[in-house]
XYZ file of C-alpha atoms in Angstrom:
362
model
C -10.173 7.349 12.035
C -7.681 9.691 10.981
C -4.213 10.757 11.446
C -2.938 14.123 11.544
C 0.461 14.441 9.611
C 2.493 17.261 8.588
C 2.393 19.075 4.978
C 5.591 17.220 2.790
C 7.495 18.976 0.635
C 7.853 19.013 -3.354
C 11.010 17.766 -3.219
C 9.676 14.334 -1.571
C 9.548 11.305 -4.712
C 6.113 9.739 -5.348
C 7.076 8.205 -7.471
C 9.162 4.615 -7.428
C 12.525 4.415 -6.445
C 15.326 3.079 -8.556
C 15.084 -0.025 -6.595
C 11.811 -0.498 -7.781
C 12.293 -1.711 -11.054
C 13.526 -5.141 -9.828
C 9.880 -5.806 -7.504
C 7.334 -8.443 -8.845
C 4.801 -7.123 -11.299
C 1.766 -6.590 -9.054
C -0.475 -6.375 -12.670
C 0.246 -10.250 -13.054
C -2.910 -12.725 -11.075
C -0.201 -14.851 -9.274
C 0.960 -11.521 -7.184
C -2.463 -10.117 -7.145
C -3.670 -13.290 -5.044
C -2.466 -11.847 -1.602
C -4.552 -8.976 -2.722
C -7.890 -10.176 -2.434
C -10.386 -10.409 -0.122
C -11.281 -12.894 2.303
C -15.095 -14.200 2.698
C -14.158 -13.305 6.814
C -12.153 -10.642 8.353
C -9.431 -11.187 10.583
C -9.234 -10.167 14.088
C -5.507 -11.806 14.936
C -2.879 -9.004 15.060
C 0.963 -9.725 14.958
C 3.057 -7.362 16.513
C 6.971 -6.857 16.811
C 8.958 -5.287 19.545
C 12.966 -3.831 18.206
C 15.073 -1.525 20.142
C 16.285 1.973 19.195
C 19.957 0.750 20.021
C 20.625 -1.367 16.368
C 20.471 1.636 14.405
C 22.953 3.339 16.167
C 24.922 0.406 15.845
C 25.535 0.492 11.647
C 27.924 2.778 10.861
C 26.563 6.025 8.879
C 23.592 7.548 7.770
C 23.496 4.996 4.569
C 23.750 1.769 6.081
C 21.342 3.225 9.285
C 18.921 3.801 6.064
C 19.537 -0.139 4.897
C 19.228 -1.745 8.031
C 16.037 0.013 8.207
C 14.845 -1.072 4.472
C 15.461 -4.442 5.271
C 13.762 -5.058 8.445
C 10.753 -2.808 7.177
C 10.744 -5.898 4.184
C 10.718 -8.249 6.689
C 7.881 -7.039 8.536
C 6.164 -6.650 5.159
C 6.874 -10.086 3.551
C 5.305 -11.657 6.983
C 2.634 -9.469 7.599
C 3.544 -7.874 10.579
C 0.607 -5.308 11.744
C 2.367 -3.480 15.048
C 5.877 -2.188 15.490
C 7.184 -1.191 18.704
C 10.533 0.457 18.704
C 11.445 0.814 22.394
C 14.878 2.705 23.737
C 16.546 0.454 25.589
C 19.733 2.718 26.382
C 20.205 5.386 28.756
C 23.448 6.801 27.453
C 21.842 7.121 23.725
C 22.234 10.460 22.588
C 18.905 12.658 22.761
C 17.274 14.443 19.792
C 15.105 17.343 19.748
C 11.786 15.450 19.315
C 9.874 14.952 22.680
C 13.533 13.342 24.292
C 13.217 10.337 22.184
C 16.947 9.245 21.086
C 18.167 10.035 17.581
C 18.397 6.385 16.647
C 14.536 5.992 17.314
C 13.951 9.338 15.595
C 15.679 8.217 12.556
C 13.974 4.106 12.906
C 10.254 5.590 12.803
C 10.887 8.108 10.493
C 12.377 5.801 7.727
C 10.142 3.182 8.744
C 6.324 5.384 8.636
C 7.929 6.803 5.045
C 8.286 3.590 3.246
C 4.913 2.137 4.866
C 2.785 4.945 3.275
C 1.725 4.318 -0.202
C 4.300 6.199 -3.140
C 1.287 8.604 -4.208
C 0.510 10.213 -0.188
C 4.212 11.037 0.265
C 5.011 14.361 -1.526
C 1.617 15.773 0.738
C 2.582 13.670 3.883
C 6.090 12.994 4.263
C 8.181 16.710 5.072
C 11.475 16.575 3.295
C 14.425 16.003 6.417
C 18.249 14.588 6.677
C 17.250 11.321 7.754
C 15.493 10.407 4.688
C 18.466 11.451 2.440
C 18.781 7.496 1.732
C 15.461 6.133 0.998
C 16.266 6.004 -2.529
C 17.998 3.193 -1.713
C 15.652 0.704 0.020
C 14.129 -1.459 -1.996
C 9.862 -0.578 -1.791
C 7.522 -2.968 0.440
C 4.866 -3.036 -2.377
C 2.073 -4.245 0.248
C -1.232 -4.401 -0.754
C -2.212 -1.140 -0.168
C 0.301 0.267 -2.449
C -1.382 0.226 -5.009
C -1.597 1.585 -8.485
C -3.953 3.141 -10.547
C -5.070 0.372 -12.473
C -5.640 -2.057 -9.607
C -8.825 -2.446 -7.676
C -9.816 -3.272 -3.987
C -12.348 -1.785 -1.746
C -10.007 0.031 0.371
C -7.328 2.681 -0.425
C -5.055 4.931 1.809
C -5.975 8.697 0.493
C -4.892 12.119 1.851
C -7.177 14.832 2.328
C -6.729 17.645 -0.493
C -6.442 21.511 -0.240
C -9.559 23.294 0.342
C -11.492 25.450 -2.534
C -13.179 23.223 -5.327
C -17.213 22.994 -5.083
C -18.994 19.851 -3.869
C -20.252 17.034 -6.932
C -23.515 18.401 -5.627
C -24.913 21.374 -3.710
C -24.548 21.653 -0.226
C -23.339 18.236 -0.202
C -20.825 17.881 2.759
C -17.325 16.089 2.539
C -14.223 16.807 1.321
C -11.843 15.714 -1.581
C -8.639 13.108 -1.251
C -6.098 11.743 -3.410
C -6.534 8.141 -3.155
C -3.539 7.459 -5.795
C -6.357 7.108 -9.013
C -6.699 9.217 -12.150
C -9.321 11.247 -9.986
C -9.573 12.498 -6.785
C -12.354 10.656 -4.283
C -14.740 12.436 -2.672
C -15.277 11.525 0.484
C -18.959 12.055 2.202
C -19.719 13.141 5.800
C -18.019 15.610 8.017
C -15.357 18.134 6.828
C -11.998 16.692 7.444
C -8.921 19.005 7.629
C -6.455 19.159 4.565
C -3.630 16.916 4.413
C -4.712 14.390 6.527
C -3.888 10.352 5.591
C -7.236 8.397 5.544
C -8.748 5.034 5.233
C -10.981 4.661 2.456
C -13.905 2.361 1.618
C -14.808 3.113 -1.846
C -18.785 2.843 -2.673
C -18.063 1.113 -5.653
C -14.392 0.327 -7.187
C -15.036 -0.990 -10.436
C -15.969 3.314 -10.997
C -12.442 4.049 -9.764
C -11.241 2.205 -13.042
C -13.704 4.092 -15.266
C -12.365 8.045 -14.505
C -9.956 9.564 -16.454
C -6.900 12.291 -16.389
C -4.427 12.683 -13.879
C -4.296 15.193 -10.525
C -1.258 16.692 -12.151
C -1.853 16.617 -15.880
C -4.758 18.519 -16.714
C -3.434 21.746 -14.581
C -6.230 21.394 -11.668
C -2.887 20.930 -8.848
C -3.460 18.961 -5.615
C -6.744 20.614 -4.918
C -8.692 19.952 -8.208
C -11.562 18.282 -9.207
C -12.017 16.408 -12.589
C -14.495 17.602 -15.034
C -15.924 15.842 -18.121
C -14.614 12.827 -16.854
C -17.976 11.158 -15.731
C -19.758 9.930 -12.915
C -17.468 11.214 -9.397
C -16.202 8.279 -7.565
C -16.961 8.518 -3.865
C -16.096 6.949 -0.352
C -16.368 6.752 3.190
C -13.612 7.218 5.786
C -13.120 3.913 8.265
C -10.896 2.757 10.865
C -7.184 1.628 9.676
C -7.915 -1.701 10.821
C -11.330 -2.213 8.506
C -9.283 -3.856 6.028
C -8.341 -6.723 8.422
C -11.466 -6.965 10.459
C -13.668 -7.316 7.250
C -12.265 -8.255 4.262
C -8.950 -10.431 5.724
C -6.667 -7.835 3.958
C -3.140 -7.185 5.036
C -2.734 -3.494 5.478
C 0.681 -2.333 6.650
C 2.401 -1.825 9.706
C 1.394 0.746 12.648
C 4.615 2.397 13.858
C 4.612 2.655 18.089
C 7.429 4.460 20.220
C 7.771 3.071 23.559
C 9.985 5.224 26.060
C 10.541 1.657 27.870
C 10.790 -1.696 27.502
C 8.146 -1.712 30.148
C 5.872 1.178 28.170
C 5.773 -2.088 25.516
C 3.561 -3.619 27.486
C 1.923 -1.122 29.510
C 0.754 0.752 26.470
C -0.618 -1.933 24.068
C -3.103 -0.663 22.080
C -5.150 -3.620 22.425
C -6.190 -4.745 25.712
C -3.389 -6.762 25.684
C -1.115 -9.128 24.383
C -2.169 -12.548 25.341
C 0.494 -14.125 23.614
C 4.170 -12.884 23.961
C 7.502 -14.389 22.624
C 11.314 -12.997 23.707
C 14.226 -14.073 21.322
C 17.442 -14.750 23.022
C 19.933 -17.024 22.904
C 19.334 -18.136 26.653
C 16.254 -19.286 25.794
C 14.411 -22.658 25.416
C 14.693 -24.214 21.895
C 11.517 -22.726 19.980
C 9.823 -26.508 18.755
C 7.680 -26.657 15.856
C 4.721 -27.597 17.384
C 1.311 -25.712 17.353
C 1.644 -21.897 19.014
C -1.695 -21.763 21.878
C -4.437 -19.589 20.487
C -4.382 -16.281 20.749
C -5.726 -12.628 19.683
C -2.732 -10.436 19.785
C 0.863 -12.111 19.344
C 3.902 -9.808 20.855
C 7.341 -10.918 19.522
C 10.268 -9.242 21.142
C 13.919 -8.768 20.345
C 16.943 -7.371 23.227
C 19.244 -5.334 22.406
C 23.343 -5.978 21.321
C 23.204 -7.814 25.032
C 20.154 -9.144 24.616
C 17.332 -8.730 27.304
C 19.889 -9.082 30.017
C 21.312 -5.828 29.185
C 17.860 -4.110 28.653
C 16.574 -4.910 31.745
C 19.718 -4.129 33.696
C 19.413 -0.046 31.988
C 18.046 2.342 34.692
C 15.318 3.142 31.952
C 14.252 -0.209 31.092
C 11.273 0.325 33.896
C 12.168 -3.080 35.669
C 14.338 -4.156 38.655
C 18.193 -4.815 37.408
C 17.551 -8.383 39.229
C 14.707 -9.206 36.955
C 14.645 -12.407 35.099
C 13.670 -12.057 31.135
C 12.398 -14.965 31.164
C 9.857 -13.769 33.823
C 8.403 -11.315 31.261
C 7.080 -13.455 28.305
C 4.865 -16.310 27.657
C 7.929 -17.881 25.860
C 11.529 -17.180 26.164
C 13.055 -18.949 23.010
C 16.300 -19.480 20.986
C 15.227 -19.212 17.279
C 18.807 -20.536 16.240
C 20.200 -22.897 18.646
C 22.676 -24.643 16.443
C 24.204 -21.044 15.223
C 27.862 -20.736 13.992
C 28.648 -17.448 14.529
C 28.978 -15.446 17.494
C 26.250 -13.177 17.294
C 23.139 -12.713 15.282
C 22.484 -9.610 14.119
C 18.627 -8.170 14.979
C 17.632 -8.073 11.318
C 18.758 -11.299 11.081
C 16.993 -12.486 13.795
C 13.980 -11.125 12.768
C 14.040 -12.973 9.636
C 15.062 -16.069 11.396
C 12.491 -15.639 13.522
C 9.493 -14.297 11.833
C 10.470 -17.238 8.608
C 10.379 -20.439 11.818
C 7.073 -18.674 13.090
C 5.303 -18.499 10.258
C 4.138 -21.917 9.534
C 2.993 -22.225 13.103
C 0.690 -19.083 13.274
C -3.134 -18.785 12.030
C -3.614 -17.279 8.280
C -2.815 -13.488 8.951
């Protein structure tokens, strides 16, 4: 499957931010060991509902742009697969993208540019005012950020311009930048040019053998290597091939929902059979064992919590409904809390951290 994105700008950093240079070595075996994969796939998805509402609530574009960076670790560190950013305010001011609010505008946008690997985002990622900050955020480094030297089957890749000749004659496919020395060409059908794409290399221990750089040896985004050996290839798959047959964790999908309602009504799976609100009217979240399920939903309300979702004309429910009503489990995830409030990045720590022990190995 592919995803059509818009051509990025040169000003746009591949390369890692300044807060880089503080992450884990990824070269070392300790950190590569969430990297490798499983004898069985995983079919268990964890998914994670926020409202628009929280980023409007920090106070200027650089603290917006942190709130952001930490929640997108969050999701990272626990291996969140789906997240659902759903307005949950009326009043929110409106920007000019399909009359989604600017707070959601600016969540997805900071959110899709730190999920996609360093290498795709000068081709992918168009420069704009709402990623003035992301020099700031410290990276996810998930496993399919990778780098050059390091080898799995899979690798994110964006389609490259049009114009350099097939490895062989009439051969059809298409070249991509899958962040190695070399570009990947990719057999089958003819897929347009600066498209992301999930790739299954035919053999990765090649990808370690090629040599140059895209950018080094004058051959631009477009170029093909030459002299450097035998042309790594690879197939185009489904974003979710990672996870259904090797085990791998492979970043978050990004979902706007226009309600809280549209949350559940447009699951991309054919449903959540397992769904979890956080508030502090709820029951007391126990540590025993979670029910089994395929596709786990956890939710978090707004500055008023659910209450106050629900009871906004565009929440899609009656004003009179109960919360509670609307999960499998309505749960407080810090019932002996000292302070007033808990902030929604805190609770999604709070929550996703008491959670994880309970929940299958995804």
């Amino acid at each position: 499957m592919v995803k059509k994105r818009k051509k990025g700008d040169d000003e746009a950093e591949e390369a890692e931010t300044p807060a880089a240079k503080g992450s884990v070595n990824t070269s070392k075996p300790s950190a590569l060991k969430m990297m490798r994969p499983r004898k069985s796939g995983r079919s268990e998805t964890l998914s994670v509902a926020l409202p628009a509402s929280i980023v409007e609530n920090a106070q200027g574009g650089e603290l917006k742009a942190l709130l952001v960076g930490q929640m997108a670790r969050a999701l990272t560190i626990y291996g969140v697969d789906e997240v659902v950013i759903f307005e949950d305010r009326s009043d929110a001011p409106s920007s000019d993208e399909d009359g989604i609010s600017n707070g959601m505008a600016f969540f997805a946008r900071n959110l899709q540019y730190l999920e996609t690997p360093q290498y795709l985002r000068k081709q992918l990622v168009p420069v704009h005012k709402d990623l003035k900050w992301v020099g700031l955020l410290a990276p996810l480094d998930a496993p399919h950020h990778l780098r050059k030297h390091e080898h799995l089957p899979y690798r994110e890749g964006v389609v490259l311009q049009k114009g350099w000749p097939a490895p062989t004659e009439d051969e059809k496919g298409c070249w991509v930048n899958c962040g190695l020395p070399e570009p990947v060409w990719l057999r089958g059908k003819e897929i347009a040019s600066d498209v992301r794409v999930t790739v299954r290399l035919e053999d990765a221990e090649a990808a370690s053998t090629t040599s140059g750089s895209l950018r080094g040896r004058g051959r631009g985004r477009g170029g093909r290597g030459r002299g450097s050996g035998e042309v790594q290839r690879g197939v185009a798959v489904e974003p979710s091939e990672p996870r259904t047959k090797s085990g791998l964790y492979w970043g978050f999908q990004t979902r706007l929902a226009k309600s809280l309602k549209a949350v559940f009504e447009e699951c991309p799976f054919e449903r959540y059979d397992l769904t979890i609100g956080t508030s502090e009217r709820g029951e007391i979240l126990g540590l025993g064992r979670l029910p089994k399920f395929q596709h786990l939903l956890v939710a978090f309300g707004g500055l008023g919590g659910f209450e106050e979702v629900i009871a906004d004309e565009r929440s899609g429910y009656d004003a009179a409904t109960d919360p509670a009503s609307l999960f499998t489990r309505y749960v407080n995830i810090c019932p002996r809390q000292k302070s007033r409030t808990i902030r929604t990045e805190e609770a999604l720590f709070i929550t996703l951290a008491t959670l994880n022990p309970l929940l299958p190995d995804i």
